């Protein structure tokens, strides 16, 4: 599915979120606050938007973006500015449920709108915890099943009616954009996500909600 929508993915993201998705990723970068020299892993990197935001906003960091969609990765490679490619940003094809990375090899593991699509959320977080070094930080941006109560009805209408239409018109793939609201509905609340992060052994699990309660930014630390 992600291979099919890769070509129009960034455009649709901007349209669906009215351009706000860039601000959410930038907030994730500033909350993670990597130090110079940090090693950062972006799981489910897609077209590399979050990986590149980290690269631009930080100094001397190295960033690896992992994704299992070859079409998404090939778009990511095309968007990396030459001065960043190879030396600081790399993209690797791999499964977020079985990361092709050694234990304790990253200072930061980050993801944006990716873990919702994985076969087990607890399994994905456990895998991310495995590759974090002790004291390393997990940062996860995800959608929230229900927005603030007053907007709930409006968001449901928007997600279930307009998003599939937009996906049909622009990506030519209404199925993928019908899957999107369903995957959000099936996703746990931010409090439940924080509980899962603790269950996989991470500490200091916190979250903040953005975009009128429709997006959550989670952080947790490896003990
Ligand atoms: C909604 S996109 C998010 C992309 C990007 N992080 C962003 O912020 O735009 C989800 C991405 O996760 C990837 N993905 C889903 N399940 C995965 C898995 N098990 N292993 C690796 N990548 C996965 C998809 O291929 C897709 O590129």
PDB file of C-alpha atoms and ligand atoms in Angstrom:
ATOM      1  CA  UNK A   1       0.000   0.000   0.000  1.00  0.00           C
ATOM      2  CA  UNK A   2       2.774   2.457   0.895  1.00  0.00           C
ATOM      3  CA  UNK A   3       4.564   1.632  -2.368  1.00  0.00           C
ATOM      4  CA  UNK A   4       1.387   2.541  -4.236  1.00  0.00           C
ATOM      5  CA  UNK A   5       0.885   5.922  -2.587  1.00  0.00           C
ATOM      6  CA  UNK A   6       4.568   6.965  -2.378  1.00  0.00           C
ATOM      7  CA  UNK A   7       4.431   9.276  -5.401  1.00  0.00           C
ATOM      8  CA  UNK A   8       1.706  11.511  -3.952  1.00  0.00           C
ATOM      9  CA  UNK A   9       2.381  10.877  -0.259  1.00  0.00           C
ATOM     10  CA  UNK A  10       3.985  14.225   0.649  1.00  0.00           C
ATOM     11  CA  UNK A  11       1.476  16.263  -1.325  1.00  0.00           C
ATOM     12  CA  UNK A  12      -1.456  14.483   0.303  1.00  0.00           C
ATOM     13  CA  UNK A  13       0.039  14.912   3.758  1.00  0.00           C
ATOM     14  CA  UNK A  14       0.304  18.647   3.213  1.00  0.00           C
ATOM     15  CA  UNK A  15      -3.229  18.876   1.867  1.00  0.00           C
ATOM     16  CA  UNK A  16      -4.813  16.669   4.531  1.00  0.00           C
ATOM     17  CA  UNK A  17      -3.141  18.520   7.399  1.00  0.00           C
ATOM     18  CA  UNK A  18      -3.270  21.992   5.796  1.00  0.00           C
ATOM     19  CA  UNK A  19       0.520  21.994   5.938  1.00  0.00           C
ATOM     20  CA  UNK A  20       0.580  21.489   9.723  1.00  0.00           C
ATOM     21  CA  UNK A  21       2.445  18.142   9.575  1.00  0.00           C
ATOM     22  CA  UNK A  22       5.754  19.978   9.084  1.00  0.00           C
ATOM     23  CA  UNK A  23       5.250  21.908  12.327  1.00  0.00           C
ATOM     24  CA  UNK A  24       4.480  18.681  14.236  1.00  0.00           C
ATOM     25  CA  UNK A  25       7.685  17.035  13.008  1.00  0.00           C
ATOM     26  CA  UNK A  26       9.659  20.137  13.941  1.00  0.00           C
ATOM     27  CA  UNK A  27       8.158  20.036  17.429  1.00  0.00           C
ATOM     28  CA  UNK A  28       9.288  16.388  17.672  1.00  0.00           C
ATOM     29  CA  UNK A  29      12.829  17.442  16.728  1.00  0.00           C
ATOM     30  CA  UNK A  30      12.949  20.211  19.310  1.00  0.00           C
ATOM     31  CA  UNK A  31      11.474  18.010  22.053  1.00  0.00           C
ATOM     32  CA  UNK A  32      13.967  15.219  21.311  1.00  0.00           C
ATOM     33  CA  UNK A  33      16.768  17.823  21.359  1.00  0.00           C
ATOM     34  CA  UNK A  34      19.655  15.619  20.206  1.00  0.00           C
ATOM     35  CA  UNK A  35      23.152  16.708  21.152  1.00  0.00           C
ATOM     36  CA  UNK A  36      25.881  17.198  18.529  1.00  0.00           C
ATOM     37  CA  UNK A  37      27.218  13.814  17.520  1.00  0.00           C
ATOM     38  CA  UNK A  38      24.031  11.939  18.397  1.00  0.00           C
ATOM     39  CA  UNK A  39      23.068   8.811  16.429  1.00  0.00           C
ATOM     40  CA  UNK A  40      19.412   8.929  15.432  1.00  0.00           C
ATOM     41  CA  UNK A  41      17.199   6.201  13.974  1.00  0.00           C
ATOM     42  CA  UNK A  42      13.946   7.167  12.197  1.00  0.00           C
ATOM     43  CA  UNK A  43      11.674   4.112  12.037  1.00  0.00           C
ATOM     44  CA  UNK A  44       9.119   4.045   9.191  1.00  0.00           C
ATOM     45  CA  UNK A  45      10.902   7.023   7.670  1.00  0.00           C
ATOM     46  CA  UNK A  46       8.753   7.039   4.516  1.00  0.00           C
ATOM     47  CA  UNK A  47       9.927   9.877   2.274  1.00  0.00           C
ATOM     48  CA  UNK A  48      12.415  10.880   4.985  1.00  0.00           C
ATOM     49  CA  UNK A  49      10.688  14.059   6.189  1.00  0.00           C
ATOM     50  CA  UNK A  50      11.463  13.563   9.893  1.00  0.00           C
ATOM     51  CA  UNK A  51      15.000  12.288   9.230  1.00  0.00           C
ATOM     52  CA  UNK A  52      15.725  15.391   7.158  1.00  0.00           C
ATOM     53  CA  UNK A  53      14.211  17.710   9.770  1.00  0.00           C
ATOM     54  CA  UNK A  54      16.590  16.175  12.320  1.00  0.00           C
ATOM     55  CA  UNK A  55      19.518  16.574   9.928  1.00  0.00           C
ATOM     56  CA  UNK A  56      18.758  20.226   9.214  1.00  0.00           C
ATOM     57  CA  UNK A  57      18.103  21.217  12.833  1.00  0.00           C
ATOM     58  CA  UNK A  58      21.062  19.478  14.465  1.00  0.00           C
ATOM     59  CA  UNK A  59      24.841  19.508  14.134  1.00  0.00           C
ATOM     60  CA  UNK A  60      27.160  16.573  13.544  1.00  0.00           C
ATOM     61  CA  UNK A  61      24.405  14.034  14.037  1.00  0.00           C
ATOM     62  CA  UNK A  62      24.071  10.896  11.951  1.00  0.00           C
ATOM     63  CA  UNK A  63      20.616   9.740  10.967  1.00  0.00           C
ATOM     64  CA  UNK A  64      19.460   6.402   9.628  1.00  0.00           C
ATOM     65  CA  UNK A  65      15.963   6.138   8.157  1.00  0.00           C
ATOM     66  CA  UNK A  66      14.471   2.631   8.006  1.00  0.00           C
ATOM     67  CA  UNK A  67      11.403   1.691   6.010  1.00  0.00           C
ATOM     68  CA  UNK A  68      10.170  -1.459   4.289  1.00  0.00           C
ATOM     69  CA  UNK A  69       8.684   0.369   1.305  1.00  0.00           C
ATOM     70  CA  UNK A  70      11.185   0.604  -1.559  1.00  0.00           C
ATOM     71  CA  UNK A  71       9.101   3.282  -3.324  1.00  0.00           C
ATOM     72  CA  UNK A  72       9.000   5.478  -0.209  1.00  0.00           C
ATOM     73  CA  UNK A  73      12.756   5.095   0.260  1.00  0.00           C
ATOM     74  CA  UNK A  74      13.507   5.962  -3.340  1.00  0.00           C
ATOM     75  CA  UNK A  75      11.593   9.234  -2.887  1.00  0.00           C
ATOM     76  CA  UNK A  76      13.485   9.824   0.361  1.00  0.00           C
ATOM     77  CA  UNK A  77      16.783   9.417  -1.477  1.00  0.00           C
ATOM     78  CA  UNK A  78      15.696  11.926  -4.100  1.00  0.00           C
ATOM     79  CA  UNK A  79      14.861  14.564  -1.483  1.00  0.00           C
ATOM     80  CA  UNK A  80      18.143  14.429   0.466  1.00  0.00           C
ATOM     81  CA  UNK A  81      20.278  17.446  -0.367  1.00  0.00           C
ATOM     82  CA  UNK A  82      23.717  16.331  -1.610  1.00  0.00           C
ATOM     83  CA  UNK A  83      25.542  17.968   1.283  1.00  0.00           C
ATOM     84  CA  UNK A  84      23.643  15.717   3.698  1.00  0.00           C
ATOM     85  CA  UNK A  85      23.591  12.484   1.772  1.00  0.00           C
ATOM     86  CA  UNK A  86      25.874   9.582   2.640  1.00  0.00           C
ATOM     87  CA  UNK A  87      27.842  11.445   5.315  1.00  0.00           C
ATOM     88  CA  UNK A  88      24.985  12.237   7.695  1.00  0.00           C
ATOM     89  CA  UNK A  89      21.757  10.699   6.398  1.00  0.00           C
ATOM     90  CA  UNK A  90      21.328   7.132   5.193  1.00  0.00           C
ATOM     91  CA  UNK A  91      18.243   5.206   4.234  1.00  0.00           C
ATOM     92  CA  UNK A  92      18.003   1.480   4.776  1.00  0.00           C
ATOM     93  CA  UNK A  93      15.303  -0.959   3.725  1.00  0.00           C
ATOM     94  CA  UNK A  94      14.146  -2.937   6.736  1.00  0.00           C
ATOM     95  CA  UNK A  95      11.298  -3.978   8.973  1.00  0.00           C
ATOM     96  CA  UNK A  96      10.433  -1.891  12.015  1.00  0.00           C
ATOM     97  CA  UNK A  97       9.445  -5.119  13.794  1.00  0.00           C
ATOM     98  CA  UNK A  98      12.944  -6.557  13.301  1.00  0.00           C
ATOM     99  CA  UNK A  99      15.252  -3.584  12.987  1.00  0.00           C
ATOM    100  CA  UNK A 100      18.500  -4.283  11.126  1.00  0.00           C
ATOM    101  CA  UNK A 101      20.453  -2.596  13.938  1.00  0.00           C
ATOM    102  CA  UNK A 102      22.608  -3.746  16.839  1.00  0.00           C
ATOM    103  CA  UNK A 103      21.435  -3.542  20.469  1.00  0.00           C
ATOM    104  CA  UNK A 104      22.037  -0.164  22.171  1.00  0.00           C
ATOM    105  CA  UNK A 105      23.318   1.465  18.979  1.00  0.00           C
ATOM    106  CA  UNK A 106      21.303   4.744  18.897  1.00  0.00           C
ATOM    107  CA  UNK A 107      20.960   7.784  21.155  1.00  0.00           C
ATOM    108  CA  UNK A 108      17.528   8.550  19.730  1.00  0.00           C
ATOM    109  CA  UNK A 109      14.876   6.417  18.096  1.00  0.00           C
ATOM    110  CA  UNK A 110      12.203   8.537  16.479  1.00  0.00           C
ATOM    111  CA  UNK A 111       9.116   7.888  14.385  1.00  0.00           C
ATOM    112  CA  UNK A 112       6.280   9.864  12.840  1.00  0.00           C
ATOM    113  CA  UNK A 113       2.932   8.299  11.902  1.00  0.00           C
ATOM    114  CA  UNK A 114       4.610   4.928  11.461  1.00  0.00           C
ATOM    115  CA  UNK A 115       4.033   2.671  14.488  1.00  0.00           C
ATOM    116  CA  UNK A 116       0.265   2.730  13.934  1.00  0.00           C
ATOM    117  CA  UNK A 117       0.868   0.651  10.821  1.00  0.00           C
ATOM    118  CA  UNK A 118       2.984  -2.034  12.457  1.00  0.00           C
ATOM    119  CA  UNK A 119       1.676  -5.490  13.323  1.00  0.00           C
ATOM    120  CA  UNK A 120       2.206  -5.061  17.073  1.00  0.00           C
ATOM    121  CA  UNK A 121       2.645  -1.730  18.811  1.00  0.00           C
ATOM    122  CA  UNK A 122       4.227  -3.306  21.889  1.00  0.00           C
ATOM    123  CA  UNK A 123       6.538  -5.345  19.640  1.00  0.00           C
ATOM    124  CA  UNK A 124       7.549  -2.229  17.683  1.00  0.00           C
ATOM    125  CA  UNK A 125       8.298  -0.281  20.873  1.00  0.00           C
ATOM    126  CA  UNK A 126      10.221  -3.230  22.377  1.00  0.00           C
ATOM    127  CA  UNK A 127      12.340  -3.351  19.232  1.00  0.00           C
ATOM    128  CA  UNK A 128      12.969   0.398  19.411  1.00  0.00           C
ATOM    129  CA  UNK A 129      13.923   0.060  23.084  1.00  0.00           C
ATOM    130  CA  UNK A 130      16.372  -2.716  22.170  1.00  0.00           C
ATOM    131  CA  UNK A 131      18.366  -0.510  19.782  1.00  0.00           C
ATOM    132  CA  UNK A 132      18.399   2.507  22.144  1.00  0.00           C
ATOM    133  CA  UNK A 133      21.429   2.927  24.373  1.00  0.00           C
ATOM    134  CA  UNK A 134      20.862   3.297  28.116  1.00  0.00           C
ATOM    135  CA  UNK A 135      19.815   6.921  28.673  1.00  0.00           C
ATOM    136  CA  UNK A 136      18.690   7.184  25.026  1.00  0.00           C
ATOM    137  CA  UNK A 137      15.333   8.708  24.137  1.00  0.00           C
ATOM    138  CA  UNK A 138      12.361   7.452  22.146  1.00  0.00           C
ATOM    139  CA  UNK A 139      10.246  10.112  20.423  1.00  0.00           C
ATOM    140  CA  UNK A 140       7.039   9.108  18.671  1.00  0.00           C
ATOM    141  CA  UNK A 141       4.560  11.247  16.800  1.00  0.00           C
ATOM    142  CA  UNK A 142       1.209   9.573  16.131  1.00  0.00           C
ATOM    143  CA  UNK A 143      -2.416  10.275  15.423  1.00  0.00           C
ATOM    144  CA  UNK A 144      -4.987  10.063  18.215  1.00  0.00           C
ATOM    145  CA  UNK A 145      -8.267   8.155  17.791  1.00  0.00           C
ATOM    146  CA  UNK A 146     -10.435  10.985  19.115  1.00  0.00           C
ATOM    147  CA  UNK A 147      -9.748  14.701  19.068  1.00  0.00           C
ATOM    148  CA  UNK A 148     -10.945  17.109  21.740  1.00  0.00           C
ATOM    149  CA  UNK A 149     -14.622  16.292  22.546  1.00  0.00           C
ATOM    150  CA  UNK A 150     -16.003  19.431  20.933  1.00  0.00           C
ATOM    151  CA  UNK A 151     -14.308  18.638  17.595  1.00  0.00           C
ATOM    152  CA  UNK A 152     -14.826  14.861  17.691  1.00  0.00           C
ATOM    153  CA  UNK A 153     -17.783  14.750  15.303  1.00  0.00           C
ATOM    154  CA  UNK A 154     -16.115  17.172  12.888  1.00  0.00           C
ATOM    155  CA  UNK A 155     -12.905  15.144  12.800  1.00  0.00           C
ATOM    156  CA  UNK A 156     -14.765  11.876  12.237  1.00  0.00           C
ATOM    157  CA  UNK A 157     -16.588  13.408   9.305  1.00  0.00           C
ATOM    158  CA  UNK A 158     -13.357  14.791   7.928  1.00  0.00           C
ATOM    159  CA  UNK A 159     -11.349  11.579   8.352  1.00  0.00           C
ATOM    160  CA  UNK A 160     -14.008   9.136   7.196  1.00  0.00           C
ATOM    161  CA  UNK A 161     -15.583  11.174   4.372  1.00  0.00           C
ATOM    162  CA  UNK A 162     -13.192  13.766   3.012  1.00  0.00           C
ATOM    163  CA  UNK A 163      -9.833  12.045   3.475  1.00  0.00           C
ATOM    164  CA  UNK A 164     -10.788   8.975   1.337  1.00  0.00           C
ATOM    165  CA  UNK A 165     -12.201  11.315  -1.337  1.00  0.00           C
ATOM    166  CA  UNK A 166      -9.015  13.358  -1.367  1.00  0.00           C
ATOM    167  CA  UNK A 167      -6.939  10.156  -1.479  1.00  0.00           C
ATOM    168  CA  UNK A 168      -9.009   8.922  -4.416  1.00  0.00           C
ATOM    169  CA  UNK A 169      -8.687  12.167  -6.367  1.00  0.00           C
ATOM    170  CA  UNK A 170      -5.057  12.896  -5.747  1.00  0.00           C
ATOM    171  CA  UNK A 171      -3.321   9.579  -5.043  1.00  0.00           C
ATOM    172  CA  UNK A 172      -5.788   7.563  -7.125  1.00  0.00           C
ATOM    173  CA  UNK A 173      -6.020   5.217  -4.157  1.00  0.00           C
ATOM    174  CA  UNK A 174      -9.187   5.607  -2.058  1.00  0.00           C
ATOM    175  CA  UNK A 175      -8.487   2.233  -0.375  1.00  0.00           C
ATOM    176  CA  UNK A 176      -5.270   3.471   1.224  1.00  0.00           C
ATOM    177  CA  UNK A 177      -7.047   6.567   2.456  1.00  0.00           C
ATOM    178  CA  UNK A 178      -9.954   4.515   3.815  1.00  0.00           C
ATOM    179  CA  UNK A 179      -7.398   2.452   5.689  1.00  0.00           C
ATOM    180  CA  UNK A 180      -6.000   5.653   7.261  1.00  0.00           C
ATOM    181  CA  UNK A 181      -9.075   6.626   9.373  1.00  0.00           C
ATOM    182  CA  UNK A 182      -9.645   2.958  10.268  1.00  0.00           C
ATOM    183  CA  UNK A 183      -6.076   2.594  11.509  1.00  0.00           C
ATOM    184  CA  UNK A 184      -6.508   5.733  13.620  1.00  0.00           C
ATOM    185  CA  UNK A 185      -9.777   4.457  15.111  1.00  0.00           C
ATOM    186  CA  UNK A 186      -8.060   1.199  16.074  1.00  0.00           C
ATOM    187  CA  UNK A 187      -5.071   2.945  17.649  1.00  0.00           C
ATOM    188  CA  UNK A 188      -4.819   3.282  21.455  1.00  0.00           C
ATOM    189  CA  UNK A 189      -5.256   6.598  23.267  1.00  0.00           C
ATOM    190  CA  UNK A 190      -2.126   8.577  24.243  1.00  0.00           C
ATOM    191  CA  UNK A 191      -2.437   7.360  27.857  1.00  0.00           C
ATOM    192  CA  UNK A 192      -2.533   3.733  26.666  1.00  0.00           C
ATOM    193  CA  UNK A 193       0.469   4.323  24.393  1.00  0.00           C
ATOM    194  CA  UNK A 194       2.377   5.769  27.363  1.00  0.00           C
ATOM    195  CA  UNK A 195       1.476   2.661  29.385  1.00  0.00           C
ATOM    196  CA  UNK A 196       2.829   0.422  26.601  1.00  0.00           C
ATOM    197  CA  UNK A 197       6.071   2.399  26.545  1.00  0.00           C
ATOM    198  CA  UNK A 198       6.447   1.704  30.272  1.00  0.00           C
ATOM    199  CA  UNK A 199       5.610  -1.956  29.760  1.00  0.00           C
ATOM    200  CA  UNK A 200       8.520  -2.376  27.345  1.00  0.00           C
ATOM    201  CA  UNK A 201      10.830  -1.093  30.073  1.00  0.00           C
ATOM    202  CA  UNK A 202      11.118   2.581  29.167  1.00  0.00           C
ATOM    203  CA  UNK A 203      10.795   5.243  31.870  1.00  0.00           C
ATOM    204  CA  UNK A 204       9.623   8.831  32.095  1.00  0.00           C
ATOM    205  CA  UNK A 205       6.946   8.187  29.427  1.00  0.00           C
ATOM    206  CA  UNK A 206       5.141  11.457  28.678  1.00  0.00           C
ATOM    207  CA  UNK A 207       3.070  12.892  25.902  1.00  0.00           C
ATOM    208  CA  UNK A 208       1.709  16.188  24.698  1.00  0.00           C
ATOM    209  CA  UNK A 209      -1.243  16.576  22.383  1.00  0.00           C
ATOM    210  CA  UNK A 210      -1.173  18.832  19.353  1.00  0.00           C
ATOM    211  CA  UNK A 211      -3.592  19.832  16.612  1.00  0.00           C
ATOM    212  CA  UNK A 212      -6.738  20.096  18.731  1.00  0.00           C
ATOM    213  CA  UNK A 213      -6.087  16.698  20.269  1.00  0.00           C
ATOM    214  CA  UNK A 214      -5.654  14.779  17.002  1.00  0.00           C
ATOM    215  CA  UNK A 215      -1.884  14.241  17.237  1.00  0.00           C
ATOM    216  CA  UNK A 216       0.205  13.059  20.190  1.00  0.00           C
ATOM    217  CA  UNK A 217       3.920  13.455  20.692  1.00  0.00           C
ATOM    218  CA  UNK A 218       5.325  10.781  23.010  1.00  0.00           C
ATOM    219  CA  UNK A 219       8.716  10.633  24.659  1.00  0.00           C
ATOM    220  CA  UNK A 220      10.304   8.025  26.915  1.00  0.00           C
ATOM    221  CA  UNK A 221      13.803   7.153  28.076  1.00  0.00           C
ATOM    222  CA  UNK A 222      15.683   3.863  28.278  1.00  0.00           C
ATOM    223  CA  UNK A 223      16.619   3.080  31.835  1.00  0.00           C
TER     224      UNK A 223
HETATM  225  C1  LIG B   1       2.259   7.089   7.243  1.00  0.00           C
HETATM  226  S1  LIG B   1       3.907   6.748   6.680  1.00  0.00           S
HETATM  227  C2  LIG B   1       4.902   7.858   7.655  1.00  0.00           C
HETATM  228  C3  LIG B   1       6.158   8.261   6.954  1.00  0.00           C
HETATM  229  C4  LIG B   1       7.000   9.333   7.626  1.00  0.00           C
HETATM  230  N1  LIG B   1       7.524   8.886   8.895  1.00  0.00           N
HETATM  231  C5  LIG B   1       6.279  10.642   7.778  1.00  0.00           C
HETATM  232  O1  LIG B   1       6.362  11.254   8.823  1.00  0.00           O
HETATM  233  O2  LIG B   1       5.670  11.098   6.805  1.00  0.00           O
HETATM  234  C6  LIG B   1       4.235   5.203   7.443  1.00  0.00           C
HETATM  235  C7  LIG B   1       5.514   4.601   6.946  1.00  0.00           C
HETATM  236  O3  LIG B   1       5.814   3.486   7.779  1.00  0.00           O
HETATM  237  C8  LIG B   1       6.313   2.444   6.956  1.00  0.00           C
HETATM  238  N2  LIG B   1       6.106   1.172   7.652  1.00  0.00           N
HETATM  239  C9  LIG B   1       4.940   0.635   8.068  1.00  0.00           C
HETATM  240  N3  LIG B   1       5.167  -0.545   8.680  1.00  0.00           N
HETATM  241  C10 LIG B   1       6.506  -0.728   8.654  1.00  0.00           C
HETATM  242  C11 LIG B   1       7.354  -1.763   9.117  1.00  0.00           C
HETATM  243  N4  LIG B   1       6.874  -2.850   9.759  1.00  0.00           N
HETATM  244  N5  LIG B   1       8.686  -1.648   8.928  1.00  0.00           N
HETATM  245  C12 LIG B   1       9.196  -0.563   8.281  1.00  0.00           C
HETATM  246  N6  LIG B   1       8.444   0.446   7.810  1.00  0.00           N
HETATM  247  C13 LIG B   1       7.114   0.354   7.998  1.00  0.00           C
HETATM  248  C14 LIG B   1       5.549   2.566   5.657  1.00  0.00           C
HETATM  249  O4  LIG B   1       6.191   1.935   4.579  1.00  0.00           O
HETATM  250  C15 LIG B   1       5.449   4.080   5.514  1.00  0.00           C
HETATM  251  O5  LIG B   1       6.495   4.609   4.752  1.00  0.00           O
END
